Amino acid sequence: MSGTSKPEFIQPPSTLKDKVAITNDGVDLDALEQAELLIAGMQGSYLEWVEEDLKKIYALYAQAQQETGSRKPVFKDIFSVAHDVKGQGGSFNYPLMTIIGNLLCRFLERLEAEDTEPKDSHMAVVKVHIDAMRLVISQRMEGEGGRAGDNLVRGLNAALSKIQPPKDPAKS
Amino acid sequence: MSGYNLERLNFLVVDDNKHMRALVKTILHALGSKNVHEAADGADAFKELRHFPADIIICDWNMSPLDGLDFVRLVRTGKDSPNPFVPIIMLTGHTEMHRVIEARDAGVHEFLAKPISAKGLYSRVKSIIERPRPFIRAGLYFGPDRRRRQIDWKGSERRKNSMEMIPSKSAASAAPADEGGLSQAEVEALLNG
């Protein structure tokens, strides 16, 4: 790699300003509010999508339970669905789904990074996250979910720290 | 009130999740865009680019067989790339610092953390419109200038030094769970140089 060579600056042949004008019907605060309302109006569709995802992730969990060989490939698929759940919940006023999806993703990432073969105790942690997500959707726990939402997240964190104690920064 | 009219802009939305594509498309249409094409992965998107002159690409990270980063590299440096200069917004749930830097070093213009909102997406599009950046070819890198503001800095190179302390992908992947994701504001601060 020619790390010491002088950088060459190149002007792109066109910029977006050539195609974008400021007009009275352009994007203003009202248009943004309207767009946010449109997203809020998609909440019904979101609930259908996420229910599909929850069925999928539960089926993967059941598959992992039956697995006689390594559970790692199924855990990758579980991660993929959890990642989708994490990425969508907050857009439709279900930030708890994003929080729970994130906790599950980070747990699975750590297992993968440590090259750990998923054991029954790990399966139990996956299960509580799936159950928590199903509860949020079945109870329509929008927003932060109030006290029940707090308790849910606290419970998941407790389950996680039991199986994966936080690393002692003094030792790392 | 007035604002940017996005009617003439061509958007290409690349995400393997059809629901995410639907959400992004809905937002873009609500903001006045008429031409929004979609692709389900990087390979499809690259094919689409051959006949669709996208002005902005909004691209997810996690896709297969060609993921978002590979796609960005292909667009920037592929010999048969239809438009190596096209602005790319990386849309992803991965907001850990090493990932943001990895995306920036692949040649993305903007980074938008999921879950997304109309305001968040528009602010990234607006940023691309208002702050066009020159491209740089330096070593193996080809992409938008990673330092958006040119300052004749006389002080110590704290950013450079801190970048050197950021673990490489392989080292960082040993303990990803210890890293918290960055907020959108932190991502912006990092990308703004």
Coordinates of C-alpha atoms in Angstrom, one line a residue:
Chain A
M1 CA 0.0 0.0 0.0
S2 CA 1.3 3.4 -0.9
G3 CA 0.7 4.9 2.5
T4 CA 3.1 7.7 1.9
S5 CA 1.8 8.8 -1.5
K6 CA 0.2 12.2 -1.7
P7 CA -3.6 12.1 -1.6
E8 CA -5.3 13.0 -4.9
F9 CA -8.4 15.2 -4.6
I10 CA -11.1 14.7 -7.2
Q11 CA -14.2 16.8 -7.6
P12 CA -17.3 14.6 -8.3
P13 CA -18.7 15.3 -11.8
S14 CA -22.0 16.6 -10.3
T15 CA -23.5 17.5 -7.0
L16 CA -27.1 17.0 -5.8
K17 CA -27.6 20.8 -5.7
D18 CA -27.8 20.6 -9.5
K19 CA -31.0 18.5 -9.2
V20 CA -32.5 19.9 -5.9
A21 CA -34.1 23.3 -5.7
I22 CA -35.7 25.0 -2.7
T23 CA -39.4 25.3 -3.4
N24 CA -42.5 26.2 -1.5
D25 CA -43.6 22.5 -1.6
G26 CA -40.2 21.2 -0.6
V27 CA -39.5 19.4 2.7
D28 CA -40.2 21.7 5.7
L29 CA -41.1 20.9 9.3
D30 CA -44.7 20.2 8.3
A31 CA -43.7 17.7 5.7
L32 CA -41.4 16.0 8.2
E33 CA -44.3 15.9 10.8
Q34 CA -46.5 14.4 8.1
A35 CA -43.9 11.8 7.3
E36 CA -43.6 10.9 11.0
L37 CA -47.4 10.6 11.1
L38 CA -47.3 8.3 8.1
I39 CA -44.8 6.0 9.9
A40 CA -47.1 6.0 13.0
G41 CA -49.9 5.0 10.7
M42 CA -47.9 1.9 9.7
Q43 CA -48.0 0.6 13.3
G44 CA -50.6 -2.0 12.3
S45 CA -48.4 -3.3 9.6
Y46 CA -45.5 -3.3 11.9
L47 CA -47.4 -5.5 14.4
E48 CA -48.0 -8.0 11.6
W49 CA -44.4 -8.0 10.6
V50 CA -43.0 -8.4 14.1
E51 CA -45.4 -11.2 14.8
E52 CA -44.0 -13.0 11.8
D53 CA -40.5 -12.3 13.2
L54 CA -41.5 -13.7 16.6
K55 CA -42.9 -16.9 15.0
K56 CA -39.7 -17.2 13.0
I57 CA -37.4 -16.7 16.0
Y58 CA -39.4 -19.1 18.2
A59 CA -39.2 -21.7 15.4
L60 CA -35.4 -21.2 15.3
Y61 CA -35.2 -21.6 19.1
A62 CA -37.2 -24.8 18.9
Q63 CA -34.9 -26.0 16.1
A64 CA -31.9 -25.2 18.3
Q65 CA -33.4 -27.3 21.1
Q66 CA -33.7 -30.3 18.8
E67 CA -30.3 -29.8 17.4
T68 CA -28.0 -32.8 18.1
G69 CA -24.9 -31.2 16.6
S70 CA -23.6 -27.7 16.9
R71 CA -26.2 -25.0 17.6
K72 CA -24.0 -22.3 16.3
P73 CA -25.5 -22.0 12.8
V74 CA -29.0 -21.8 14.2
F75 CA -27.8 -19.1 16.7
K76 CA -26.6 -17.1 13.7
D77 CA -30.1 -17.2 12.3
I78 CA -31.6 -16.2 15.6
F79 CA -29.2 -13.3 15.7
S80 CA -30.4 -12.2 12.2
V81 CA -34.0 -12.1 13.3
A82 CA -33.2 -10.4 16.6
H83 CA -31.2 -7.8 14.6
D84 CA -34.3 -7.0 12.5
V85 CA -36.5 -6.7 15.6
K86 CA -33.9 -4.4 17.2
G87 CA -33.8 -2.2 14.0
Q88 CA -37.5 -1.7 13.6
G89 CA -39.3 -1.5 17.0
G90 CA -38.2 2.1 17.8
S91 CA -39.5 3.4 14.5
F92 CA -43.1 2.3 15.4
N93 CA -43.1 3.4 19.1
Y94 CA -42.0 0.0 20.4
P95 CA -38.6 1.0 21.7
L96 CA -38.8 -1.9 24.2
M97 CA -38.5 -4.2 21.2
T98 CA -35.3 -2.4 20.2
I99 CA -33.9 -2.6 23.7
I100 CA -34.7 -6.3 24.1
G101 CA -33.4 -7.1 20.6
N102 CA -30.2 -5.2 21.3
L103 CA -29.7 -7.2 24.6
L104 CA -30.2 -10.4 22.7
C105 CA -27.9 -9.4 19.8
R106 CA -25.1 -8.4 22.2
F107 CA -25.4 -11.6 24.1
L108 CA -25.2 -13.7 20.9
E109 CA -22.3 -11.5 19.6
R110 CA -20.4 -12.2 22.7
L111 CA -21.0 -16.0 22.5
E112 CA -19.8 -15.9 18.9
A113 CA -16.7 -13.8 19.7
E114 CA -15.8 -16.1 22.5
D115 CA -16.4 -19.1 20.1
T116 CA -18.7 -20.6 22.7
E117 CA -20.8 -23.6 21.8
P118 CA -24.3 -22.7 23.0
K119 CA -25.3 -24.8 26.0
D120 CA -28.7 -25.3 27.6
S121 CA -28.0 -22.3 29.9
H122 CA -27.5 -20.1 26.9
M123 CA -30.7 -21.5 25.4
A124 CA -32.6 -20.4 28.5
V125 CA -31.3 -16.8 28.1
V126 CA -32.4 -16.8 24.5
K127 CA -35.8 -18.1 25.6
V128 CA -36.4 -15.3 28.2
H129 CA -35.6 -12.7 25.5
I130 CA -38.0 -14.2 23.1
D131 CA -40.7 -14.5 25.8
A132 CA -40.1 -10.8 26.7
M133 CA -40.5 -9.7 23.1
R134 CA -43.7 -11.8 22.8
L135 CA -45.0 -10.2 26.0
V136 CA -44.3 -6.6 24.7
I137 CA -46.2 -7.3 21.5
S138 CA -49.1 -9.3 23.0
Q139 CA -49.6 -6.6 25.7
R140 CA -49.1 -3.8 23.2
M141 CA -46.5 -2.2 25.5
E142 CA -45.8 0.9 23.5
G143 CA -43.2 3.5 24.5
E144 CA -41.0 2.6 27.4
G145 CA -43.7 0.3 28.7
G146 CA -43.9 2.0 32.1
R147 CA -43.1 0.1 35.3
A148 CA -43.7 -3.3 33.6
G149 CA -41.2 -2.3 30.9
D150 CA -38.6 -1.3 33.5
N151 CA -39.1 -4.6 35.3
L152 CA -38.8 -6.6 32.1
V153 CA -35.5 -5.0 31.1
R154 CA -34.2 -5.3 34.7
G155 CA -35.1 -9.0 34.7
L156 CA -33.3 -9.6 31.4
N157 CA -30.2 -7.7 32.6
A158 CA -30.2 -9.9 35.7
A159 CA -30.4 -13.1 33.6
L160 CA -27.6 -11.8 31.4
S161 CA -25.3 -10.9 34.2
K162 CA -25.9 -14.3 35.9
I163 CA -24.7 -16.1 32.8
Q164 CA -22.2 -13.5 31.5
P165 CA -20.7 -11.6 34.4
P166 CA -19.4 -8.2 33.2
K167 CA -15.7 -8.3 32.7
D168 CA -13.7 -6.8 35.5
P169 CA -12.1 -3.7 33.8
A170 CA -9.1 -4.0 36.2
K171 CA -8.3 -7.4 34.7
S172 CA -8.8 -6.5 31.0
Chain B
M1 CA -42.6 27.4 4.5
S2 CA -40.1 26.2 1.9
G3 CA -37.5 23.5 1.7
Y4 CA -35.5 21.2 -0.5
N5 CA -37.6 19.6 -3.2
L6 CA -36.5 16.0 -3.6
E7 CA -38.8 15.2 -6.5
R8 CA -36.0 14.8 -9.1
L9 CA -33.7 12.7 -6.9
N10 CA -33.3 9.0 -7.7
F11 CA -33.0 6.9 -4.6
L12 CA -31.9 3.3 -4.5
V13 CA -32.8 1.5 -1.2
V14 CA -30.8 -1.7 -0.5
D15 CA -32.0 -3.9 2.3
D16 CA -32.6 -7.6 2.6
N17 CA -35.6 -7.0 4.9
K18 CA -38.6 -6.1 2.8
H19 CA -40.3 -4.4 5.7
M20 CA -37.3 -2.0 6.2
R21 CA -37.4 -1.3 2.5
A22 CA -41.1 -0.5 2.8
L23 CA -40.4 1.8 5.7
V24 CA -37.6 3.7 3.9
K25 CA -39.7 3.9 0.7
T26 CA -42.7 5.3 2.6
I27 CA -40.5 8.0 4.2
L28 CA -39.0 9.0 0.9
H29 CA -42.3 9.2 -0.9
A30 CA -43.7 11.2 2.0
L31 CA -40.8 13.6 1.5
G32 CA -41.7 14.0 -2.2
S33 CA -39.4 11.5 -3.9
K34 CA -40.9 10.0 -7.0
N35 CA -38.1 7.6 -8.1
V36 CA -37.3 5.1 -5.5
H37 CA -35.9 1.7 -6.6
E38 CA -35.1 -1.2 -4.3
A39 CA -32.7 -4.1 -4.2
A40 CA -32.5 -7.0 -1.7
D41 CA -28.7 -7.2 -1.5
G42 CA -25.5 -5.7 -2.7
A43 CA -25.2 -7.9 -5.8
D44 CA -28.8 -7.0 -6.9
A45 CA -28.1 -3.3 -6.1
F46 CA -25.0 -3.3 -8.2
K47 CA -27.0 -4.7 -11.2
E48 CA -29.7 -2.2 -10.6
L49 CA -27.2 0.7 -10.7
R50 CA -26.3 -0.3 -14.3
H51 CA -29.6 1.0 -15.6
F52 CA -30.9 3.2 -12.7
P53 CA -28.9 6.4 -12.2
A54 CA -29.2 6.6 -8.5
D55 CA -28.4 10.0 -6.9
I56 CA -28.4 8.6 -3.4
I57 CA -28.1 5.0 -2.2
I58 CA -29.5 4.1 1.2
C59 CA -27.9 0.8 2.1
D60 CA -28.2 -1.7 4.9
W61 CA -25.1 -3.3 6.4
N62 CA -26.2 -6.9 7.1
M63 CA -27.0 -8.6 3.8
S64 CA -25.9 -11.7 1.9
P65 CA -24.3 -12.8 -0.3
L66 CA -22.8 -9.3 -0.8
D67 CA -23.1 -7.2 2.4
G68 CA -23.4 -3.4 2.7
L69 CA -19.7 -2.8 3.2
D70 CA -18.6 -5.0 0.2
F71 CA -21.2 -3.3 -1.9
V72 CA -19.9 0.2 -0.9
R73 CA -16.3 -1.0 -1.8
L74 CA -17.5 -2.4 -5.1
V75 CA -19.3 0.9 -6.0
R76 CA -16.3 3.0 -5.0
T77 CA -13.5 0.9 -6.5
G78 CA -15.0 -1.8 -8.8
K79 CA -13.6 -1.5 -12.3
D80 CA -17.1 -1.7 -13.8
S81 CA -18.8 0.6 -11.2
P82 CA -21.5 2.7 -13.0
N83 CA -21.0 5.6 -10.5
P84 CA -18.1 5.5 -8.0
F85 CA -19.1 9.0 -6.7
V86 CA -22.7 8.3 -5.7
P87 CA -23.4 9.4 -2.2
I88 CA -24.2 6.4 0.1
I89 CA -26.0 6.5 3.4
M90 CA -25.3 3.4 5.5
L91 CA -28.3 2.3 7.5
T92 CA -27.6 -0.1 10.3
G93 CA -28.0 -1.2 13.8
H94 CA -24.3 -1.5 14.2
T95 CA -23.2 1.7 15.8
E96 CA -20.1 0.6 17.7
M97 CA -17.2 3.0 17.1
H98 CA -15.0 0.4 15.2
R99 CA -18.0 -0.3 12.9
V100 CA -18.6 3.4 12.2
I101 CA -15.0 3.8 11.3
E102 CA -15.0 0.7 9.1
A103 CA -18.0 2.1 7.2
R104 CA -16.4 5.4 6.8
D105 CA -13.2 3.8 5.5
A106 CA -15.2 1.8 3.0
G107 CA -16.4 5.1 1.6
V108 CA -19.9 5.9 3.0
H109 CA -21.0 9.5 3.1
E110 CA -23.4 9.3 6.0
F111 CA -24.4 6.8 8.7
L112 CA -27.9 6.4 10.0
A113 CA -28.6 4.3 13.1
K114 CA -31.7 2.1 13.2
P115 CA -34.4 2.4 14.3
I116 CA -34.9 5.2 11.8
S117 CA -37.2 8.2 11.7
A118 CA -38.3 10.6 8.9
K119 CA -36.3 13.4 10.5
G120 CA -33.2 11.3 10.9
L121 CA -33.3 10.2 7.3
Y122 CA -34.0 13.6 5.9
S123 CA -31.2 15.2 8.0
R124 CA -28.7 12.8 6.3
V125 CA -30.0 13.6 2.8
K126 CA -29.9 17.3 3.6
S127 CA -26.3 17.0 4.8
I128 CA -25.3 15.3 1.5
I129 CA -27.0 18.1 -0.4
E130 CA -25.5 21.0 1.6
R131 CA -22.1 19.6 2.1
P132 CA -20.8 18.1 -1.1
R133 CA -17.4 16.6 -0.5
P134 CA -14.5 16.1 -2.8
F135 CA -13.3 12.6 -3.3
I136 CA -9.9 11.4 -2.3
R137 CA -7.7 8.7 -3.7
A138 CA -5.1 7.9 -1.0
G139 CA -3.4 4.5 -0.9
L140 CA -6.1 1.9 -1.1
Y141 CA -8.8 4.4 -0.1
F142 CA -11.1 6.0 -2.7
G143 CA -14.2 7.8 -1.4
P144 CA -15.5 11.0 0.0
D145 CA -13.0 13.2 2.0
R146 CA -13.1 11.7 5.5
R147 CA -12.2 15.1 7.0
R148 CA -15.2 17.2 6.1
R149 CA -13.7 20.5 7.4
Q150 CA -10.2 21.5 6.5
I151 CA -8.6 23.3 9.4
D152 CA -5.0 24.4 9.5
W153 CA -4.6 22.7 12.8
K154 CA -1.5 23.5 14.8
G155 CA -2.3 21.5 17.9
S156 CA -1.7 17.9 18.7
E157 CA -3.3 15.2 16.5
R158 CA -5.6 13.9 19.2
R159 CA -8.0 12.3 16.7
K160 CA -5.3 10.6 14.8
N161 CA -3.8 9.3 18.0
S162 CA -7.2 8.1 19.3
M163 CA -7.9 6.4 16.0
E164 CA -4.6 4.5 16.4
M165 CA -5.9 3.2 19.7
I166 CA -9.1 1.9 18.2
P167 CA -8.7 -1.9 17.9
S168 CA -8.7 -3.4 14.5
K169 CA -11.7 -5.5 13.4
S170 CA -10.2 -8.7 14.5
A171 CA -9.1 -7.4 17.9
A172 CA -12.4 -5.6 18.5
S173 CA -14.4 -8.6 17.6
A174 CA -13.0 -10.4 20.6
A175 CA -15.2 -8.4 22.9
P176 CA -18.0 -6.7 21.0
A177 CA -20.4 -7.1 23.9
D178 CA -18.3 -4.8 26.0
E179 CA -18.8 -1.9 23.5
G180 CA -21.9 0.1 23.7
G181 CA -23.3 1.5 20.4
L182 CA -22.8 5.1 19.8
S183 CA -25.7 7.5 19.7
Q184 CA -26.5 9.2 16.3
A185 CA -25.0 12.4 17.8
E186 CA -21.8 10.6 18.7
V187 CA -21.6 9.0 15.3
E188 CA -22.0 12.4 13.7
A189 CA -19.3 13.9 15.9
L190 CA -17.0 11.0 14.9
L191 CA -17.7 11.4 11.2
N192 CA -17.6 15.2 11.2
G193 CA -13.9 15.0 12.0

